[in-house]
Amino acid sequence: MELKTSVLKGTEGGPHLLITGGVHGDEFEPMSAIRRLGRQVNDDDLRGRLTLVPVVNEAAFARGSRTAEDELDLARTCPGDPGGSITERTAHALSELIRSADFYIDLHTGGNIMEVWPMSGYGLVPDSRVLEDQRRMARAFNLPFVWGTNCELEGRSLSVARDARVAAIYTEYLGAGPCRQDGVDDYVDGCLNVMGELGMIDREQPASRVEHVVEDDRPNAGHMQICNPSPMTGLFEPCVGLGDAIEAGQSLGTVSDVLGERVIDVSSNETGIVLTLRTFARVHEGDALAVIAG
């Protein structure tokens, strides 16, 4: 399998930057932003090589879903298998591209069921040079929250980059279904900022919008799918918002059964900033309701 890419080659030497979107098929701002980048970046102004993949997971996009028909999470399937299922083959093709790059940006959103406060993240990798490059990239992307987390979680695009010593960041920007143009704009600007930081284009860096920088090397830090799980199946009604500062033990909201006869208050297990919040109200027991980073 080969992914559909757009490759721009500059007239001068420089690094190879890979930018991907659509690892999940329900994350739309990255797809639009990468297409716009392909139109906006001029080969004559570029130093190095830029590889763009607007939609990595085309099978999931065709379904309007996070996953393809095999229901495997591509972000937990890398490095994949060239002879496996559709997601395993896609993961293998993506992993090969990542290994070919010097730098990597993986653009995401919260998809159909979550919203994420705009953020850039990276793994706290053992290679000090790669880690410092990732910190520079994450800050240059210029979203409100910068989050460095434990790098041991396997199956991710960033775990492939870690093993290949490719400096890599991922980003998140809201979600819940639509393709917001402010998100597309911020993603285009963020990618151009990183390209400027890496010396690939001439670009005056804007004033910093970064409000918080947090690094957390605890096991499973950054594993959003396991945080603050729902205590039962039912209706989730949050009482906090993205970006709110909360204390451990403070209520995140309630989950109630179908008739509203049983209501359980869900308390935060961390002190910090509300980084993600479940927006699709119907939840199953164990579904992540919120991520608190701090």
PDB file of C-alpha atoms in Angstrom:
ATOM      1  CA  MET A   1       0.000   0.000   0.000  1.00  0.00           C
ATOM      2  CA  GLU A   2       1.114   3.543  -0.759  1.00  0.00           C
ATOM      3  CA  LEU A   3      -0.409   6.623   0.833  1.00  0.00           C
ATOM      4  CA  LYS A   4      -1.501   9.530  -1.347  1.00  0.00           C
ATOM      5  CA  THR A   5       1.122  12.204  -0.839  1.00  0.00           C
ATOM      6  CA  SER A   6       2.075  15.596  -2.181  1.00  0.00           C
ATOM      7  CA  VAL A   7       5.824  16.239  -2.199  1.00  0.00           C
ATOM      8  CA  LEU A   8       7.378  19.684  -2.542  1.00  0.00           C
ATOM      9  CA  LYS A   9      11.123  19.932  -3.159  1.00  0.00           C
ATOM     10  CA  GLY A  10      12.931  23.168  -2.514  1.00  0.00           C
ATOM     11  CA  THR A  11      15.622  24.685  -4.675  1.00  0.00           C
ATOM     12  CA  GLU A  12      18.052  24.598  -1.735  1.00  0.00           C
ATOM     13  CA  GLY A  13      19.066  21.779   0.577  1.00  0.00           C
ATOM     14  CA  GLY A  14      17.391  21.346   3.940  1.00  0.00           C
ATOM     15  CA  PRO A  15      15.523  18.876   6.137  1.00  0.00           C
ATOM     16  CA  HIS A  16      12.666  16.571   5.175  1.00  0.00           C
ATOM     17  CA  LEU A  17       9.454  17.434   7.033  1.00  0.00           C
ATOM     18  CA  LEU A  18       6.464  15.072   6.962  1.00  0.00           C
ATOM     19  CA  ILE A  19       3.004  16.416   7.883  1.00  0.00           C
ATOM     20  CA  THR A  20       0.029  14.046   8.168  1.00  0.00           C
ATOM     21  CA  GLY A  21      -3.687  14.379   8.825  1.00  0.00           C
ATOM     22  CA  GLY A  22      -6.602  11.993   8.851  1.00  0.00           C
ATOM     23  CA  VAL A  23      -5.005   9.236  10.923  1.00  0.00           C
ATOM     24  CA  HIS A  24      -8.573   9.050  12.189  1.00  0.00           C
ATOM     25  CA  GLY A  25     -11.300   9.448   9.586  1.00  0.00           C
ATOM     26  CA  ASP A  26     -13.441  11.872  11.607  1.00  0.00           C
ATOM     27  CA  GLU A  27     -10.810  14.587  12.132  1.00  0.00           C
ATOM     28  CA  PHE A  28     -11.375  17.178   9.440  1.00  0.00           C
ATOM     29  CA  GLU A  29      -9.436  20.399  10.123  1.00  0.00           C
ATOM     30  CA  PRO A  30      -6.076  18.636   9.554  1.00  0.00           C
ATOM     31  CA  MET A  31      -7.214  17.384   6.149  1.00  0.00           C
ATOM     32  CA  SER A  32      -8.241  20.858   5.009  1.00  0.00           C
ATOM     33  CA  ALA A  33      -5.156  22.528   6.470  1.00  0.00           C
ATOM     34  CA  ILE A  34      -2.725  20.164   4.746  1.00  0.00           C
ATOM     35  CA  ARG A  35      -4.439  20.626   1.389  1.00  0.00           C
ATOM     36  CA  ARG A  36      -4.145  24.385   1.828  1.00  0.00           C
ATOM     37  CA  LEU A  37      -0.459  24.066   2.740  1.00  0.00           C
ATOM     38  CA  GLY A  38       0.119  22.247  -0.529  1.00  0.00           C
ATOM     39  CA  ARG A  39      -1.324  25.217  -2.405  1.00  0.00           C
ATOM     40  CA  GLN A  40       0.356  27.868  -0.296  1.00  0.00           C
ATOM     41  CA  VAL A  41       3.970  26.680  -0.044  1.00  0.00           C
ATOM     42  CA  ASN A  42       6.068  27.605  -3.074  1.00  0.00           C
ATOM     43  CA  ASP A  43       8.909  25.299  -4.134  1.00  0.00           C
ATOM     44  CA  ASP A  44      11.063  28.329  -4.928  1.00  0.00           C
ATOM     45  CA  ASP A  45      10.777  29.550  -1.321  1.00  0.00           C
ATOM     46  CA  LEU A  46      11.424  26.145   0.252  1.00  0.00           C
ATOM     47  CA  ARG A  47      14.649  24.735   1.626  1.00  0.00           C
ATOM     48  CA  GLY A  48      14.532  20.960   1.878  1.00  0.00           C
ATOM     49  CA  ARG A  49      11.593  18.675   1.221  1.00  0.00           C
ATOM     50  CA  LEU A  50       7.980  18.779   2.435  1.00  0.00           C
ATOM     51  CA  THR A  51       5.803  15.657   2.260  1.00  0.00           C
ATOM     52  CA  LEU A  52       2.075  16.186   2.862  1.00  0.00           C
ATOM     53  CA  VAL A  53      -0.521  13.474   3.523  1.00  0.00           C
ATOM     54  CA  PRO A  54      -3.971  15.069   3.971  1.00  0.00           C
ATOM     55  CA  VAL A  55      -5.804  11.786   4.686  1.00  0.00           C
ATOM     56  CA  VAL A  56      -3.749   8.861   5.967  1.00  0.00           C
ATOM     57  CA  ASN A  57      -6.729   6.660   6.828  1.00  0.00           C
ATOM     58  CA  GLU A  58      -8.853   6.871   3.683  1.00  0.00           C
ATOM     59  CA  ALA A  59     -10.872   3.782   4.608  1.00  0.00           C
ATOM     60  CA  ALA A  60     -11.955   5.413   7.876  1.00  0.00           C
ATOM     61  CA  PHE A  61     -12.698   8.719   6.143  1.00  0.00           C
ATOM     62  CA  ALA A  62     -14.934   6.899   3.638  1.00  0.00           C
ATOM     63  CA  ARG A  63     -16.989   5.631   6.593  1.00  0.00           C
ATOM     64  CA  GLY A  64     -17.031   9.015   8.348  1.00  0.00           C
ATOM     65  CA  SER A  65     -15.604   7.141  11.295  1.00  0.00           C
ATOM     66  CA  ARG A  66     -12.559   7.111  13.553  1.00  0.00           C
ATOM     67  CA  THR A  67     -11.584   3.674  12.245  1.00  0.00           C
ATOM     68  CA  ALA A  68     -11.768   1.568   9.093  1.00  0.00           C
ATOM     69  CA  GLU A  69     -13.986  -1.492   8.783  1.00  0.00           C
ATOM     70  CA  ASP A  70     -11.601  -3.670  10.811  1.00  0.00           C
ATOM     71  CA  GLU A  71     -12.229  -1.246  13.728  1.00  0.00           C
ATOM     72  CA  LEU A  72      -8.546  -1.062  14.642  1.00  0.00           C
ATOM     73  CA  ASP A  73      -7.269   2.278  15.915  1.00  0.00           C
ATOM     74  CA  LEU A  74      -4.547   3.319  13.487  1.00  0.00           C
ATOM     75  CA  ALA A  75      -2.948   5.350  16.282  1.00  0.00           C
ATOM     76  CA  ARG A  76      -2.399   2.102  18.207  1.00  0.00           C
ATOM     77  CA  THR A  77      -1.469  -0.154  15.250  1.00  0.00           C
ATOM     78  CA  CYS A  78       1.931   1.170  14.130  1.00  0.00           C
ATOM     79  CA  PRO A  79       4.316  -0.059  12.802  1.00  0.00           C
ATOM     80  CA  GLY A  80       1.662  -2.224  11.143  1.00  0.00           C
ATOM     81  CA  ASP A  81       1.901  -5.191   8.796  1.00  0.00           C
ATOM     82  CA  PRO A  82       2.176  -4.978   4.982  1.00  0.00           C
ATOM     83  CA  GLY A  83       0.201  -8.227   4.693  1.00  0.00           C
ATOM     84  CA  GLY A  84      -2.395  -7.498   7.358  1.00  0.00           C
ATOM     85  CA  SER A  85      -5.813  -5.848   7.526  1.00  0.00           C
ATOM     86  CA  ILE A  86      -6.562  -2.471   5.956  1.00  0.00           C
ATOM     87  CA  THR A  87      -5.510  -0.581   9.102  1.00  0.00           C
ATOM     88  CA  GLU A  88      -2.375  -2.692   9.550  1.00  0.00           C
ATOM     89  CA  ARG A  89      -1.355  -2.028   5.942  1.00  0.00           C
ATOM     90  CA  THR A  90      -2.026   1.679   6.355  1.00  0.00           C
ATOM     91  CA  ALA A  91       0.013   1.737   9.562  1.00  0.00           C
ATOM     92  CA  HIS A  92       2.910   0.058   7.768  1.00  0.00           C
ATOM     93  CA  ALA A  93       2.839   2.599   4.931  1.00  0.00           C
ATOM     94  CA  LEU A  94       2.666   5.483   7.412  1.00  0.00           C
ATOM     95  CA  SER A  95       5.557   4.064   9.432  1.00  0.00           C
ATOM     96  CA  GLU A  96       7.725   3.822   6.328  1.00  0.00           C
ATOM     97  CA  LEU A  97       7.066   7.493   5.569  1.00  0.00           C
ATOM     98  CA  ILE A  98       7.884   8.540   9.131  1.00  0.00           C
ATOM     99  CA  ARG A  99      11.219   6.718   9.011  1.00  0.00           C
ATOM    100  CA  SER A 100      12.114   8.603   5.819  1.00  0.00           C
ATOM    101  CA  ALA A 101      11.687  12.026   7.456  1.00  0.00           C
ATOM    102  CA  ASP A 102      13.895  14.225   9.620  1.00  0.00           C
ATOM    103  CA  PHE A 103      10.950  15.943  11.308  1.00  0.00           C
ATOM    104  CA  TYR A 104       7.284  14.995  11.653  1.00  0.00           C
ATOM    105  CA  ILE A 105       4.007  16.756  12.526  1.00  0.00           C
ATOM    106  CA  ASP A 106       0.882  14.618  13.087  1.00  0.00           C
ATOM    107  CA  LEU A 107      -2.286  16.762  13.085  1.00  0.00           C
ATOM    108  CA  HIS A 108      -5.383  15.602  15.003  1.00  0.00           C
ATOM    109  CA  THR A 109      -8.677  16.773  16.518  1.00  0.00           C
ATOM    110  CA  GLY A 110     -11.060  15.233  19.024  1.00  0.00           C
ATOM    111  CA  GLY A 111     -13.060  13.598  16.228  1.00  0.00           C
ATOM    112  CA  ASN A 112     -16.807  13.076  16.453  1.00  0.00           C
ATOM    113  CA  ILE A 113     -17.065  12.490  20.205  1.00  0.00           C
ATOM    114  CA  MET A 114     -14.488  14.681  21.969  1.00  0.00           C
ATOM    115  CA  GLU A 115     -13.185  18.223  22.047  1.00  0.00           C
ATOM    116  CA  VAL A 116      -9.578  19.042  22.849  1.00  0.00           C
ATOM    117  CA  TRP A 117      -8.202  22.378  23.956  1.00  0.00           C
ATOM    118  CA  PRO A 118      -5.802  23.448  21.180  1.00  0.00           C
ATOM    119  CA  MET A 119      -2.450  21.918  22.036  1.00  0.00           C
ATOM    120  CA  SER A 120       0.809  20.525  20.722  1.00  0.00           C
ATOM    121  CA  GLY A 121       2.414  17.489  22.307  1.00  0.00           C
ATOM    122  CA  TYR A 122       5.507  15.341  22.160  1.00  0.00           C
ATOM    123  CA  GLY A 123       7.076  12.333  23.817  1.00  0.00           C
ATOM    124  CA  LEU A 124       9.762  12.725  26.470  1.00  0.00           C
ATOM    125  CA  VAL A 125      12.227  10.669  24.467  1.00  0.00           C
ATOM    126  CA  PRO A 126      15.678   9.686  25.823  1.00  0.00           C
ATOM    127  CA  ASP A 127      17.591  11.264  22.929  1.00  0.00           C
ATOM    128  CA  SER A 128      18.359  14.779  24.194  1.00  0.00           C
ATOM    129  CA  ARG A 129      18.851  16.271  20.727  1.00  0.00           C
ATOM    130  CA  VAL A 130      15.531  14.905  19.461  1.00  0.00           C
ATOM    131  CA  LEU A 131      13.757  16.010  22.639  1.00  0.00           C
ATOM    132  CA  GLU A 132      15.025  19.567  22.340  1.00  0.00           C
ATOM    133  CA  ASP A 133      13.981  19.693  18.672  1.00  0.00           C
ATOM    134  CA  GLN A 134      10.503  18.503  19.687  1.00  0.00           C
ATOM    135  CA  ARG A 135      10.238  21.168  22.371  1.00  0.00           C
ATOM    136  CA  ARG A 136      11.173  23.838  19.815  1.00  0.00           C
ATOM    137  CA  MET A 137       8.635  22.526  17.309  1.00  0.00           C
ATOM    138  CA  ALA A 138       5.820  22.304  19.865  1.00  0.00           C
ATOM    139  CA  ARG A 139       6.349  25.855  21.089  1.00  0.00           C
ATOM    140  CA  ALA A 140       6.720  27.194  17.560  1.00  0.00           C
ATOM    141  CA  PHE A 141       3.387  25.654  16.540  1.00  0.00           C
ATOM    142  CA  ASN A 142       1.936  28.287  18.883  1.00  0.00           C
ATOM    143  CA  LEU A 143      -1.183  26.739  20.390  1.00  0.00           C
ATOM    144  CA  PRO A 144      -2.259  27.512  23.984  1.00  0.00           C
ATOM    145  CA  PHE A 145      -1.121  24.255  25.623  1.00  0.00           C
ATOM    146  CA  VAL A 146       2.208  22.442  25.183  1.00  0.00           C
ATOM    147  CA  TRP A 147       2.343  18.944  26.664  1.00  0.00           C
ATOM    148  CA  GLY A 148       5.294  16.603  26.910  1.00  0.00           C
ATOM    149  CA  THR A 149       4.401  13.120  28.122  1.00  0.00           C
ATOM    150  CA  ASN A 150       5.833   9.668  28.713  1.00  0.00           C
ATOM    151  CA  CYS A 151       6.991   8.195  25.407  1.00  0.00           C
ATOM    152  CA  GLU A 152       6.527   4.488  26.206  1.00  0.00           C
ATOM    153  CA  LEU A 153       3.013   4.030  24.766  1.00  0.00           C
ATOM    154  CA  GLU A 154       3.376   1.773  21.729  1.00  0.00           C
ATOM    155  CA  GLY A 155       1.479   1.653  18.445  1.00  0.00           C
ATOM    156  CA  ARG A 156       1.513   5.388  17.798  1.00  0.00           C
ATOM    157  CA  SER A 157       2.984   7.367  14.960  1.00  0.00           C
ATOM    158  CA  LEU A 158       5.149   9.031  17.602  1.00  0.00           C
ATOM    159  CA  SER A 159       6.454   5.683  18.849  1.00  0.00           C
ATOM    160  CA  VAL A 160       7.665   4.939  15.308  1.00  0.00           C
ATOM    161  CA  ALA A 161       9.334   8.361  15.234  1.00  0.00           C
ATOM    162  CA  ARG A 162      10.859   7.742  18.678  1.00  0.00           C
ATOM    163  CA  ASP A 163      12.452   4.485  17.545  1.00  0.00           C
ATOM    164  CA  ALA A 164      13.748   6.103  14.334  1.00  0.00           C
ATOM    165  CA  ARG A 165      15.040   9.185  16.215  1.00  0.00           C
ATOM    166  CA  VAL A 166      12.801  11.456  14.162  1.00  0.00           C
ATOM    167  CA  ALA A 167      11.806  14.631  16.005  1.00  0.00           C
ATOM    168  CA  ALA A 168       7.992  14.517  16.088  1.00  0.00           C
ATOM    169  CA  ILE A 169       5.061  16.407  17.547  1.00  0.00           C
ATOM    170  CA  TYR A 170       1.314  15.876  17.427  1.00  0.00           C
ATOM    171  CA  THR A 171      -1.379  18.504  17.701  1.00  0.00           C
ATOM    172  CA  GLU A 172      -5.023  18.570  18.761  1.00  0.00           C
ATOM    173  CA  TYR A 173      -7.673  21.186  17.980  1.00  0.00           C
ATOM    174  CA  LEU A 174     -11.265  20.953  19.254  1.00  0.00           C
ATOM    175  CA  GLY A 175     -13.357  18.366  17.381  1.00  0.00           C
ATOM    176  CA  ALA A 176     -16.969  17.186  17.799  1.00  0.00           C
ATOM    177  CA  GLY A 177     -17.600  16.875  14.063  1.00  0.00           C
ATOM    178  CA  PRO A 178     -17.350  20.134  12.099  1.00  0.00           C
ATOM    179  CA  CYS A 179     -14.461  21.534  10.079  1.00  0.00           C
ATOM    180  CA  ARG A 180     -13.903  24.914  11.747  1.00  0.00           C
ATOM    181  CA  GLN A 181     -12.069  27.451   9.632  1.00  0.00           C
ATOM    182  CA  ASP A 182     -10.342  29.000  12.653  1.00  0.00           C
ATOM    183  CA  GLY A 183      -8.876  25.572  13.336  1.00  0.00           C
ATOM    184  CA  VAL A 184      -7.759  25.220   9.728  1.00  0.00           C
ATOM    185  CA  ASP A 185      -6.181  28.692   9.880  1.00  0.00           C
ATOM    186  CA  ASP A 186      -4.342  27.931  13.122  1.00  0.00           C
ATOM    187  CA  TYR A 187      -3.095  24.618  11.754  1.00  0.00           C
ATOM    188  CA  VAL A 188      -1.764  26.208   8.564  1.00  0.00           C
ATOM    189  CA  ASP A 189      -0.069  28.951  10.578  1.00  0.00           C
ATOM    190  CA  GLY A 190       1.335  26.416  13.039  1.00  0.00           C
ATOM    191  CA  CYS A 191       2.889  24.286  10.317  1.00  0.00           C
ATOM    192  CA  LEU A 192       4.404  27.360   8.671  1.00  0.00           C
ATOM    193  CA  ASN A 193       5.750  28.477  12.059  1.00  0.00           C
ATOM    194  CA  VAL A 194       7.491  25.125  12.508  1.00  0.00           C
ATOM    195  CA  MET A 195       8.888  25.295   8.985  1.00  0.00           C
ATOM    196  CA  GLY A 196      10.280  28.713   9.841  1.00  0.00           C
ATOM    197  CA  GLU A 197      11.750  27.383  13.090  1.00  0.00           C
ATOM    198  CA  LEU A 198      13.457  24.579  11.152  1.00  0.00           C
ATOM    199  CA  GLY A 199      14.887  27.004   8.585  1.00  0.00           C
ATOM    200  CA  MET A 200      12.821  25.590   5.717  1.00  0.00           C
ATOM    201  CA  ILE A 201      11.196  28.929   4.866  1.00  0.00           C
ATOM    202  CA  ASP A 202      11.766  32.568   5.732  1.00  0.00           C
ATOM    203  CA  ARG A 203       9.080  33.469   8.257  1.00  0.00           C
ATOM    204  CA  GLU A 204       8.848  36.026  11.021  1.00  0.00           C
ATOM    205  CA  GLN A 205       7.561  34.182  14.055  1.00  0.00           C
ATOM    206  CA  PRO A 206       4.381  35.629  15.611  1.00  0.00           C
ATOM    207  CA  ALA A 207       3.944  36.611  19.238  1.00  0.00           C
ATOM    208  CA  SER A 208       3.644  33.547  21.443  1.00  0.00           C
ATOM    209  CA  ARG A 209       0.134  32.326  22.310  1.00  0.00           C
ATOM    210  CA  VAL A 210       1.429  29.534  24.546  1.00  0.00           C
ATOM    211  CA  GLU A 211      -0.243  29.741  27.967  1.00  0.00           C
ATOM    212  CA  HIS A 212       0.891  26.498  29.611  1.00  0.00           C
ATOM    213  CA  VAL A 213       3.885  24.178  29.188  1.00  0.00           C
ATOM    214  CA  VAL A 214       3.578  20.888  31.092  1.00  0.00           C
ATOM    215  CA  GLU A 215       5.861  17.851  31.065  1.00  0.00           C
ATOM    216  CA  ASP A 216       4.669  14.643  32.742  1.00  0.00           C
ATOM    217  CA  ASP A 217       6.777  11.490  32.530  1.00  0.00           C
ATOM    218  CA  ARG A 218       4.476   9.257  34.581  1.00  0.00           C
ATOM    219  CA  PRO A 219       3.449   5.957  32.937  1.00  0.00           C
ATOM    220  CA  ASN A 220       0.379   6.399  30.690  1.00  0.00           C
ATOM    221  CA  ALA A 221       0.621  10.188  30.782  1.00  0.00           C
ATOM    222  CA  GLY A 222      -0.798  11.291  27.446  1.00  0.00           C
ATOM    223  CA  HIS A 223      -2.984   8.185  27.048  1.00  0.00           C
ATOM    224  CA  MET A 224      -6.223  10.108  26.616  1.00  0.00           C
ATOM    225  CA  GLN A 225      -8.467   7.079  26.140  1.00  0.00           C
ATOM    226  CA  ILE A 226      -8.126   5.868  29.755  1.00  0.00           C
ATOM    227  CA  CYS A 227      -8.584   9.110  31.716  1.00  0.00           C
ATOM    228  CA  ASN A 228     -11.539   9.728  34.038  1.00  0.00           C
ATOM    229  CA  PRO A 229     -13.588   6.732  32.819  1.00  0.00           C
ATOM    230  CA  SER A 230     -17.371   6.764  32.931  1.00  0.00           C
ATOM    231  CA  PRO A 231     -18.653   4.749  35.912  1.00  0.00           C
ATOM    232  CA  MET A 232     -21.606   3.393  33.920  1.00  0.00           C
ATOM    233  CA  THR A 233     -23.399   3.488  30.585  1.00  0.00           C
ATOM    234  CA  GLY A 234     -25.705   6.470  30.232  1.00  0.00           C
ATOM    235  CA  LEU A 235     -25.878  10.222  29.589  1.00  0.00           C
ATOM    236  CA  PHE A 236     -22.867  12.411  30.412  1.00  0.00           C
ATOM    237  CA  GLU A 237     -23.573  16.029  31.349  1.00  0.00           C
ATOM    238  CA  PRO A 238     -20.365  17.995  32.008  1.00  0.00           C
ATOM    239  CA  CYS A 239     -20.165  20.957  34.365  1.00  0.00           C
ATOM    240  CA  VAL A 240     -16.683  22.126  33.312  1.00  0.00           C
ATOM    241  CA  GLY A 241     -15.295  23.526  30.073  1.00  0.00           C
ATOM    242  CA  LEU A 242     -12.123  23.199  28.046  1.00  0.00           C
ATOM    243  CA  GLY A 243      -9.259  25.178  29.535  1.00  0.00           C
ATOM    244  CA  ASP A 244     -10.815  25.355  33.015  1.00  0.00           C
ATOM    245  CA  ALA A 245      -8.442  24.970  35.963  1.00  0.00           C
ATOM    246  CA  ILE A 246      -9.797  22.389  38.405  1.00  0.00           C
ATOM    247  CA  GLU A 247      -8.722  20.510  41.528  1.00  0.00           C
ATOM    248  CA  ALA A 248      -8.568  16.785  42.155  1.00  0.00           C
ATOM    249  CA  GLY A 249     -11.932  15.706  43.538  1.00  0.00           C
ATOM    250  CA  GLN A 250     -13.830  18.522  41.810  1.00  0.00           C
ATOM    251  CA  SER A 251     -16.877  17.469  39.800  1.00  0.00           C
ATOM    252  CA  LEU A 252     -16.507  17.041  36.052  1.00  0.00           C
ATOM    253  CA  GLY A 253     -20.227  16.377  35.620  1.00  0.00           C
ATOM    254  CA  THR A 254     -22.696  13.556  36.028  1.00  0.00           C
ATOM    255  CA  VAL A 255     -23.592  10.305  34.296  1.00  0.00           C
ATOM    256  CA  SER A 256     -27.216   9.184  34.561  1.00  0.00           C
ATOM    257  CA  ASP A 257     -29.093   6.103  33.444  1.00  0.00           C
ATOM    258  CA  VAL A 258     -31.718   6.112  30.693  1.00  0.00           C
ATOM    259  CA  LEU A 259     -34.561   7.197  33.004  1.00  0.00           C
ATOM    260  CA  GLY A 260     -32.464   9.546  35.110  1.00  0.00           C
ATOM    261  CA  GLU A 261     -33.208   7.518  38.223  1.00  0.00           C
ATOM    262  CA  ARG A 262     -29.551   6.772  38.938  1.00  0.00           C
ATOM    263  CA  VAL A 263     -27.147   9.694  38.791  1.00  0.00           C
ATOM    264  CA  ILE A 264     -23.419   9.413  39.530  1.00  0.00           C
ATOM    265  CA  ASP A 265     -21.185  12.425  40.025  1.00  0.00           C
ATOM    266  CA  VAL A 266     -17.812  12.057  38.309  1.00  0.00           C
ATOM    267  CA  SER A 267     -14.892  13.666  40.134  1.00  0.00           C
ATOM    268  CA  SER A 268     -11.571  14.599  38.585  1.00  0.00           C
ATOM    269  CA  ASN A 269      -8.676  12.335  39.495  1.00  0.00           C
ATOM    270  CA  GLU A 270      -6.134  15.116  38.820  1.00  0.00           C
ATOM    271  CA  THR A 271      -5.459  18.778  39.515  1.00  0.00           C
ATOM    272  CA  GLY A 272      -4.777  20.770  36.366  1.00  0.00           C
ATOM    273  CA  ILE A 273      -6.314  22.085  33.146  1.00  0.00           C
ATOM    274  CA  VAL A 274      -9.291  20.479  31.369  1.00  0.00           C
ATOM    275  CA  LEU A 275      -7.540  19.420  28.187  1.00  0.00           C
ATOM    276  CA  THR A 276     -10.175  17.140  26.644  1.00  0.00           C
ATOM    277  CA  LEU A 277     -13.883  16.754  27.257  1.00  0.00           C
ATOM    278  CA  ARG A 278     -16.387  14.230  25.993  1.00  0.00           C
ATOM    279  CA  THR A 279     -18.992  15.974  23.809  1.00  0.00           C
ATOM    280  CA  PHE A 280     -21.011  12.999  22.530  1.00  0.00           C
ATOM    281  CA  ALA A 281     -23.251  12.605  25.555  1.00  0.00           C
ATOM    282  CA  ARG A 282     -24.176   8.929  25.244  1.00  0.00           C
ATOM    283  CA  VAL A 283     -21.359   7.036  26.964  1.00  0.00           C
ATOM    284  CA  HIS A 284     -20.466   3.441  27.719  1.00  0.00           C
ATOM    285  CA  GLU A 285     -19.019   2.360  31.020  1.00  0.00           C
ATOM    286  CA  GLY A 286     -15.268   2.936  30.841  1.00  0.00           C
ATOM    287  CA  ASP A 287     -15.345   5.643  28.151  1.00  0.00           C
ATOM    288  CA  ALA A 288     -12.940   8.505  28.864  1.00  0.00           C
ATOM    289  CA  LEU A 289     -14.862  11.613  29.895  1.00  0.00           C
ATOM    290  CA  ALA A 290     -12.060  14.143  30.327  1.00  0.00           C
ATOM    291  CA  VAL A 291      -8.300  14.552  30.421  1.00  0.00           C
ATOM    292  CA  ILE A 292      -6.854  16.812  33.097  1.00  0.00           C
ATOM    293  CA  ALA A 293      -3.262  17.873  32.461  1.00  0.00           C
ATOM    294  CA  GLY A 294      -1.109  19.662  34.947  1.00  0.00           C
TER     295      GLY A 294
END
